[in-house]
Amino acid sequence: MAALARLQARLSGLREEYFRRNRSEDEDRKIEYKAAVKIQSWFRGCRVRAYLRYLNKMVIFIQKWWRGYQSRRHFRKMVETAYFIMKMNFYNEMAVRIQKRWRGYYVRKYIHNYYALKKYLEAISVNNEIVRKKLQEYAEMKENEKKKKDLEKKEKEKKYQARKMHYLLSTEQIAGIYNSPFRKSPDPMELLLQKSKPLSHRRQQIKSPFAYELYDWPTCKRPPTFSTAQPLPPIGRQKPQGPFRDTAEVLQQRYKPLEPTLRVAASINSPLQKAREEMKREEWRNRIHDNEFLPFSSYHKNEKYDPSIHRSGKYGQETYGIKHFREVQPKKWVADKDFQTVLPSIVLFEKFGKTYTRTGQIV
Amino acid sequence: NSGVMSLLRPLLLDVIPTIQQTAALALGRLANYNDDLAEAVVKGDILPQLVCSLSDQNRFYKKAAAFVLRAVGKHSPQLAQAIVQCGALEMLVIYLEDFDPGVKEAASWALGYIARHNSELSQAVVDAGAVPLLVLCIQEPEIALKRIAASTLSDISKHSPELAQTVVDAGAIAYLAQMILNPDAKLKRQVLSALSQIAKHSVDLAELVVEAEIFPVVLTCLKDSDEYVKKNGATLIREIAKHTPELSQLTVNAGGVAAVIDCIGSCRGTVRLPGIMMLGYVAAHSENLSMAVIVSKGIPPLCACLIEEHEDHIKAAAAWALGQVGRHTPEHARAVAVANVLPTLLAMYTDTHSSEDLQMKATLKNILQKCTYLPALEPLLHDAPPNIMKHIIGQFSKVLPHDSKARRLFVTTGGLKKVQEIKAEPGSLLQEYINTINNCYPEEIVR
């Protein structure tokens, strides 16, 4: 009970105290509140700052690590590219060296081969010399031939003249023109006259002006001979006395032209066939007309034209030479027969020309 | 004259063959003399009568009839057309099959004269089927017939490539090539002319002619004693060499250039012209070929031609050929310049000739643009006209900066003085060249 009494004594003061305390508390509340807020905020700030600092440190650590990693990677890449570029430059340079050598070689060998060109030009000059020499020889040969021919012609003429003038030969008593006594030795013409045989009365060969040119070419061996008419007997000749035959007959018999047999006419060296060919060619050349001589009554009736051997084919006139000029080569043909038509012919077109009668002139 | 025609016409139908022949011969000689008379023959309706009487005649009549046709057809294309229109071509082709060589010769001569005028008439002759028969005629042994047949083939094939191809298809080239060896000069003329007319149209035809192995036989023709054989031989080689570089190479390898050069040296006048043109064509194709021409000593004959000849077209051809030889590289231009031909060319250029000016200018320009041989350029400085002077000064300005000896020579020979005397517009190319030259020398000398 003492405690209760004590409490009751204090009770009167308690209410004031209580009020006083509440009041002081209320008065201090704001200040305390602000103080508490301040302290707390400060403390929170410190905590957060510490936390931020910690975060910062961690972040820096991470970033440092990351950046180092990136740069090392980058650096490695740079080193790789630099190395690569170095290698490529090296390769390029080596390739340039190879290409340089190759291009030089190729151009010098194939495109502009100086030594080959030089050799070619030298070969051309050598060849030209050879050709010129050969042509010179050919020209000289032709000159010699011409000269020889001229000489021979002159010789022939001289001999002919000597034969004509054989009567100018000197005799024992009378010295001829060419054998003057004042000369030391007779003139060459005199010697020629001595050697020559006098001409006969008739000249057997009629000289044709073309004979000289054509004799050279081997295919045309005989000059074109003109038909020799029978020479007339001399005018006003006295018939010789006596039982002589008619002069014309005698001369004809004496100078009958030679008609050699085939065996004689052909040269010894040529075979029989060549002789036959010669005869055939002559007959072909001189033959005038295919048909035999027709009587006058059929002069205008016979209008048909006989084609030549060259142009007439087996079934009429060959179109080769007129319609077409190329040769046929049966060996190259694919099949023996002509190609068969696979598609049927068009019916309408087959009627063409047949729908009317012949008098309609369509056929 | 017309009185004579109407009198001769019934004589053609006379019973006696001698009268027919003589009447035909008379008509032929009349028509041969003058083309008015030939027209009168055509107008007098004589040709159809000749055509009607075909195969029943003897060879003298046939020859006379062919002579008439030849005489009429040779004067002008219209008369030849009249002959074709009255159907005479078939008759002539039938005559070509005759056995007598004189008839064949007359017929092919007439066909040749008809085909000579233009390509339609040639085509008409070919359509009548004459070409294979002509090729058969060439193989005959008579020289005169060969000549005429070759000349007819030449006249047919000269107009167009198709006609030449027709002649080639009939197998003519082999026979023509064999006949080059014949010693007769007139035959060789015609054969070479025929081959050159065939070869001139295209590369294929030229190759066909070459395949017939005409080289080196053709070169012997260039040494023949007959002038026209040489001319036609040179023409043939020219027509072959002008198409492609390969064909030119072929002729050079066969020694053709040497033979042609000798041929030019030995002839005078228009006979030289095909040879000169052949050298020009060969040199134009490539620089190796042009060097081959130089090496074969081709330039001295060309210079001789330029100086000696009087005809303008031959001089122009020689100048053109020299231009083709010299235009490739400085080496070539030097070879041309050393032969002392540039002053001659310049003199001809400045001379008052109208037609050759163009060629001379091109020639001079081509050679000068490549010429670095200064001693040859010096004489030209003194007389050249301004447009040529530009090129000469240009060449000097290219060479002088690099060659000290040449600079010294240039001053001592008075070239620098001449250059100072030239007046050029400032800013023109000529002024630039002059400046370049002046810059090579120190100031005192220039003034």
Short mmCIF file of C-alpha atoms in Angstrom, two decimals, chain A residues 12-316:
data_model
loop_
_atom_site.label_atom_id
_atom_site.label_comp_id
_atom_site.label_asym_id
_atom_site.label_seq_id
_atom_site.Cartn_x
_atom_site.Cartn_y
_atom_site.Cartn_z
CA SER A 12 -1.25 15.44 -8.97
CA GLY A 13 2.12 16.20 -10.23
CA LEU A 14 1.82 13.44 -12.74
CA ARG A 15 -0.87 15.12 -14.66
CA GLU A 16 1.21 18.23 -15.10
CA GLU A 17 4.24 16.27 -15.72
CA TYR A 18 2.33 14.24 -18.23
CA PHE A 19 1.04 17.34 -19.84
CA ARG A 20 4.37 18.97 -19.56
CA ARG A 21 6.07 16.03 -21.06
CA ASN A 22 3.53 15.77 -23.84
CA ARG A 23 3.85 19.45 -24.41
CA SER A 24 7.59 19.42 -24.49
CA GLU A 25 7.34 16.44 -26.58
CA ASP A 26 5.06 18.16 -28.95
CA GLU A 27 7.28 21.15 -28.99
CA ASP A 28 10.32 19.15 -29.56
CA ARG A 29 8.58 16.84 -31.92
CA LYS A 30 9.18 19.00 -34.96
CA ILE A 31 12.74 19.65 -34.06
CA GLU A 32 13.33 16.05 -33.19
CA TYR A 33 11.54 15.00 -36.29
CA LYS A 34 13.65 17.24 -38.45
CA ALA A 35 16.73 16.15 -36.61
CA ALA A 36 15.77 12.53 -37.07
CA VAL A 37 15.06 13.17 -40.70
CA LYS A 38 18.38 14.86 -41.11
CA ILE A 39 20.27 12.13 -39.41
CA GLN A 40 18.45 9.50 -41.37
CA SER A 41 18.88 11.24 -44.61
CA TRP A 42 22.51 11.73 -43.97
CA PHE A 43 22.88 8.16 -43.02
CA ARG A 44 20.91 6.99 -46.02
CA GLY A 45 23.01 9.27 -48.09
CA CYS A 46 26.15 7.76 -46.67
CA ARG A 47 24.84 4.31 -47.27
CA VAL A 48 23.83 5.11 -50.79
CA ARG A 49 27.08 6.84 -51.43
CA ALA A 50 28.94 3.96 -50.06
CA TYR A 51 26.83 1.73 -52.26
CA LEU A 52 27.41 3.93 -55.27
CA ARG A 53 31.04 4.03 -54.57
CA TYR A 54 31.04 0.34 -54.38
CA LEU A 55 29.06 0.09 -57.60
CA ASN A 56 31.38 2.54 -59.26
CA LYS A 57 34.35 0.57 -58.22
CA MET A 58 32.83 -2.61 -59.52
CA VAL A 59 31.76 -1.00 -62.73
CA ILE A 60 35.15 0.45 -63.26
CA PHE A 61 36.60 -2.92 -62.68
CA ILE A 62 34.27 -4.49 -65.20
CA GLN A 63 34.76 -1.77 -67.76
CA LYS A 64 38.49 -1.87 -67.30
CA TRP A 65 38.49 -5.51 -67.88
CA TRP A 66 36.14 -5.25 -70.84
CA ARG A 67 38.03 -2.43 -72.48
CA GLY A 68 41.28 -4.26 -72.11
CA TYR A 69 39.71 -7.27 -73.69
CA GLN A 70 38.28 -5.26 -76.62
CA SER A 71 41.51 -3.45 -77.31
CA ARG A 72 43.49 -6.62 -77.20
CA ARG A 73 41.07 -8.09 -79.62
CA HIS A 74 41.28 -5.07 -81.83
CA PHE A 75 44.98 -5.06 -81.64
CA ARG A 76 45.09 -8.68 -82.56
CA LYS A 77 42.91 -7.92 -85.56
CA MET A 78 45.13 -5.02 -86.54
CA VAL A 79 48.14 -7.22 -86.31
CA GLU A 80 46.42 -9.83 -88.41
CA THR A 81 45.44 -7.36 -91.10
CA ALA A 82 48.87 -5.82 -91.10
CA TYR A 83 50.36 -9.23 -91.45
CA PHE A 84 47.90 -10.05 -94.18
CA ILE A 85 48.69 -6.88 -96.06
CA MET A 86 52.36 -7.56 -95.71
CA LYS A 87 51.89 -11.03 -97.09
CA MET A 88 49.74 -9.78 -99.96
CA ASN A 89 52.26 -7.14 -100.84
CA PHE A 90 54.94 -9.72 -100.86
CA TYR A 91 52.87 -12.01 -103.01
CA ASN A 92 51.95 -9.19 -105.34
CA GLU A 93 55.50 -8.27 -105.77
CA MET A 94 56.50 -11.81 -106.50
CA ALA A 95 53.57 -12.13 -108.89
CA VAL A 96 54.66 -8.94 -110.59
CA ARG A 97 58.10 -10.38 -111.01
CA ILE A 98 56.72 -13.56 -112.54
CA GLN A 99 54.31 -11.70 -114.79
CA LYS A 100 57.02 -9.32 -115.85
CA ARG A 101 59.20 -12.19 -116.92
CA TRP A 102 56.34 -14.02 -118.56
CA ARG A 103 55.03 -11.03 -120.47
CA GLY A 104 58.48 -10.15 -121.67
CA TYR A 105 59.03 -13.71 -122.82
CA TYR A 106 55.65 -14.00 -124.46
CA VAL A 107 55.85 -10.73 -126.34
CA ARG A 108 59.39 -11.36 -127.41
CA LYS A 109 58.62 -14.85 -128.56
CA TYR A 110 55.16 -14.69 -130.07
CA ILE A 111 54.02 -11.14 -130.66
CA HIS A 112 57.10 -9.29 -131.79
CA ASN A 113 59.92 -11.76 -132.16
CA TYR A 114 62.77 -9.53 -133.20
CA TYR A 115 65.13 -12.32 -134.10
CA ALA A 116 62.51 -14.26 -136.00
CA LEU A 117 61.62 -11.10 -137.88
CA LYS A 118 65.27 -10.51 -138.63
CA LYS A 119 65.70 -14.06 -139.82
CA TYR A 120 62.53 -13.79 -141.87
CA LEU A 121 63.75 -10.64 -143.58
CA GLU A 122 67.12 -12.23 -144.23
CA ALA A 123 65.39 -15.31 -145.59
CA ILE A 124 63.29 -13.09 -147.81
CA SER A 125 66.36 -11.39 -149.23
CA VAL A 126 68.03 -14.75 -149.78
CA ASN A 127 64.88 -16.07 -151.45
CA ASN A 128 64.66 -12.93 -153.54
CA GLU A 129 68.21 -13.49 -154.69
CA ILE A 130 67.40 -17.03 -155.68
CA VAL A 131 64.25 -15.99 -157.48
CA ARG A 132 66.05 -13.18 -159.25
CA LYS A 133 68.84 -15.50 -160.30
CA LYS A 134 66.39 -18.08 -161.58
CA LEU A 135 64.41 -15.49 -163.46
CA GLN A 136 67.63 -14.12 -164.89
CA GLU A 137 68.58 -17.59 -166.05
CA TYR A 138 65.15 -18.04 -167.54
CA ALA A 139 65.37 -14.73 -169.37
CA GLU A 140 68.83 -15.62 -170.64
CA MET A 141 67.60 -19.00 -171.75
CA LYS A 142 64.77 -17.37 -173.66
CA GLU A 143 67.20 -14.90 -175.21
CA ASN A 144 69.48 -17.73 -176.27
CA GLU A 145 66.61 -19.64 -177.74
CA LYS A 146 65.47 -16.61 -179.67
CA LYS A 147 68.97 -15.96 -180.92
CA LYS A 148 69.39 -19.57 -181.88
CA LYS A 149 66.12 -19.51 -183.74
CA ASP A 150 67.08 -16.34 -185.55
CA LEU A 151 70.44 -17.81 -186.45
CA GLU A 152 68.88 -20.98 -187.70
CA LYS A 153 66.40 -19.01 -189.73
CA LYS A 154 69.22 -17.00 -191.27
CA GLU A 155 71.15 -20.16 -191.98
CA LYS A 156 68.15 -21.71 -193.62
CA GLU A 157 67.62 -18.64 -195.76
CA LYS A 158 71.27 -18.58 -196.77
CA LYS A 159 71.19 -22.21 -197.69
CA TYR A 160 68.04 -21.67 -199.69
CA GLN A 161 69.61 -18.73 -201.50
CA ALA A 162 72.69 -20.86 -202.21
CA ARG A 163 70.52 -23.58 -203.60
CA LYS A 164 68.73 -21.09 -205.82
CA MET A 165 71.99 -19.55 -207.05
CA HIS A 166 73.92 -22.74 -207.49
CA TYR A 167 74.76 -21.70 -211.03
CA LEU A 168 77.09 -19.03 -209.61
CA LEU A 169 79.47 -21.79 -208.65
CA SER A 170 82.92 -21.29 -210.10
CA THR A 171 84.20 -23.72 -212.67
CA GLU A 172 87.73 -24.69 -213.76
CA GLN A 173 87.83 -22.03 -216.44
CA ILE A 174 85.76 -19.20 -215.07
CA ALA A 175 86.04 -18.10 -211.47
CA GLY A 176 82.67 -17.35 -209.95
CA ILE A 177 81.68 -14.08 -208.27
CA TYR A 178 82.52 -15.35 -204.84
CA ASN A 179 85.86 -16.78 -205.88
CA SER A 180 87.73 -13.70 -206.97
CA PRO A 181 91.43 -14.43 -207.92
CA PHE A 182 92.51 -11.45 -205.79
CA ARG A 183 91.27 -13.04 -202.61
CA LYS A 184 93.47 -15.30 -200.53
CA SER A 185 90.71 -17.83 -199.95
CA PRO A 186 87.29 -18.24 -201.42
CA ASP A 187 84.32 -16.45 -199.86
CA PRO A 188 82.23 -18.57 -197.48
CA MET A 189 79.35 -18.20 -199.92
CA GLU A 190 81.45 -20.10 -202.44
CA LEU A 191 81.88 -23.01 -200.03
CA LEU A 192 78.15 -22.97 -199.36
CA LEU A 193 77.47 -23.06 -203.08
CA GLN A 194 79.77 -26.02 -203.41
CA LYS A 195 77.88 -27.89 -200.78
CA SER A 196 74.35 -27.14 -201.90
CA LYS A 197 72.19 -29.27 -204.09
CA PRO A 198 70.33 -27.45 -206.85
CA LEU A 199 66.61 -26.91 -206.35
CA SER A 200 64.25 -29.15 -208.19
CA HIS A 201 61.61 -27.76 -210.50
CA ARG A 202 58.77 -28.10 -208.14
CA ARG A 203 58.75 -26.97 -204.59
CA GLN A 204 57.22 -29.76 -202.58
CA GLN A 205 56.38 -27.76 -199.50
CA ILE A 206 54.31 -24.63 -199.68
CA LYS A 207 55.64 -22.45 -196.92
CA SER A 208 52.90 -21.28 -194.62
CA PRO A 209 53.53 -18.19 -192.52
CA PHE A 210 52.21 -19.85 -189.35
CA ALA A 211 54.57 -22.81 -189.52
CA TYR A 212 57.30 -21.08 -187.59
CA GLU A 213 55.20 -20.25 -184.54
CA LEU A 214 53.16 -23.35 -184.21
CA TYR A 215 55.94 -25.86 -184.54
CA ASP A 216 57.15 -25.12 -181.04
CA TRP A 217 54.07 -26.13 -179.14
CA PRO A 218 53.95 -29.90 -178.78
CA THR A 219 50.23 -30.45 -179.32
CA CYS A 220 50.14 -28.81 -182.71
CA LYS A 221 52.73 -30.78 -184.61
CA ARG A 222 51.67 -30.17 -188.15
CA PRO A 223 51.08 -26.74 -189.60
CA PRO A 224 47.66 -26.18 -191.13
CA THR A 225 48.07 -27.29 -194.69
CA PHE A 226 46.04 -25.67 -197.35
CA SER A 227 44.56 -27.92 -199.95
CA THR A 228 46.98 -27.97 -202.84
CA ALA A 229 45.28 -27.83 -206.12
CA GLN A 230 46.88 -29.61 -208.95
CA PRO A 231 49.64 -27.34 -210.32
CA LEU A 232 49.07 -26.30 -213.91
CA PRO A 233 51.59 -27.26 -216.59
CA PRO A 234 53.84 -24.45 -217.91
CA ILE A 235 52.30 -22.28 -220.64
CA GLY A 236 53.31 -22.56 -224.22
CA ARG A 237 55.71 -25.41 -223.82
CA GLN A 238 56.54 -27.28 -226.92
CA LYS A 239 55.55 -30.86 -226.71
CA PRO A 240 58.75 -32.91 -226.82
CA GLN A 241 59.11 -35.07 -229.87
CA GLY A 242 58.71 -38.74 -229.45
CA PRO A 243 56.50 -41.32 -227.88
CA PHE A 244 56.44 -39.66 -224.50
CA ARG A 245 53.55 -39.77 -222.12
CA ASP A 246 51.57 -36.71 -221.25
CA THR A 247 53.68 -34.42 -219.04
CA ALA A 248 50.94 -33.83 -216.54
CA GLU A 249 50.46 -37.55 -216.06
CA VAL A 250 54.13 -38.16 -215.65
CA LEU A 251 54.56 -35.40 -213.13
CA GLN A 252 51.55 -36.56 -211.20
CA GLN A 253 52.88 -40.06 -211.05
CA ARG A 254 56.34 -38.91 -210.13
CA TYR A 255 55.26 -36.52 -207.41
CA LYS A 256 52.29 -38.35 -206.02
CA PRO A 257 52.04 -37.36 -202.36
CA LEU A 258 52.94 -40.05 -199.92
CA GLU A 259 50.03 -41.74 -198.22
CA PRO A 260 51.73 -43.66 -195.51
CA THR A 261 50.14 -46.53 -193.76
CA LEU A 262 49.30 -46.18 -190.10
CA ARG A 263 52.33 -48.16 -189.08
CA VAL A 264 54.64 -45.91 -191.06
CA ALA A 265 52.96 -42.65 -190.13
CA ALA A 266 53.19 -43.34 -186.44
CA SER A 267 56.60 -42.59 -184.94
CA ILE A 268 58.66 -45.52 -183.78
CA ASN A 269 58.61 -44.56 -180.16
CA SER A 270 54.95 -43.88 -179.69
CA PRO A 271 52.56 -46.67 -178.91
CA LEU A 272 49.80 -47.64 -181.25
CA GLN A 273 47.16 -45.89 -179.27
CA LYS A 274 48.79 -42.51 -179.62
CA ALA A 275 48.77 -42.92 -183.37
CA ARG A 276 45.15 -43.83 -183.30
CA GLU A 277 44.41 -40.83 -181.18
CA GLU A 278 46.14 -38.57 -183.68
CA MET A 279 44.01 -39.91 -186.47
CA LYS A 280 40.90 -39.57 -184.44
CA ARG A 281 41.71 -35.96 -183.65
CA GLU A 282 42.32 -35.18 -187.27
CA GLU A 283 39.05 -36.71 -188.29
CA TRP A 284 37.30 -34.81 -185.53
CA ARG A 285 38.84 -31.56 -186.63
CA ASN A 286 38.28 -31.80 -190.33
CA ARG A 287 34.86 -33.29 -190.25
CA ILE A 288 32.45 -30.67 -191.43
CA HIS A 289 28.99 -32.01 -191.01
CA ASP A 290 27.21 -34.67 -189.09
CA ASN A 291 24.59 -35.38 -191.66
CA GLU A 292 25.32 -36.75 -195.05
CA PHE A 293 24.58 -34.52 -198.01
CA LEU A 294 20.86 -34.20 -198.32
CA PRO A 295 19.07 -33.62 -201.62
CA PHE A 296 17.65 -30.15 -202.16
CA SER A 297 14.06 -31.26 -201.75
CA SER A 298 14.60 -31.85 -198.08
CA TYR A 299 16.52 -28.60 -197.59
CA HIS A 300 13.88 -26.87 -195.55
CA LYS A 301 12.11 -29.89 -194.15
CA ASN A 302 14.91 -31.09 -191.96
CA GLU A 303 14.78 -28.61 -189.12
CA LYS A 304 15.68 -30.94 -186.31
CA TYR A 305 18.87 -30.18 -184.55
CA ASP A 306 21.13 -33.06 -183.59
CA PRO A 307 22.83 -32.31 -180.35
CA SER A 308 26.47 -33.04 -180.02
CA ILE A 309 27.97 -35.94 -178.18
CA HIS A 310 28.95 -33.66 -175.38
CA ARG A 311 25.53 -32.41 -174.59
CA SER A 312 23.14 -35.26 -175.30
CA GLY A 313 22.48 -37.37 -172.29
CA LYS A 314 20.78 -40.75 -172.10
CA TYR A 315 17.26 -39.45 -171.80
CA GLY A 316 17.48 -36.26 -173.77
#
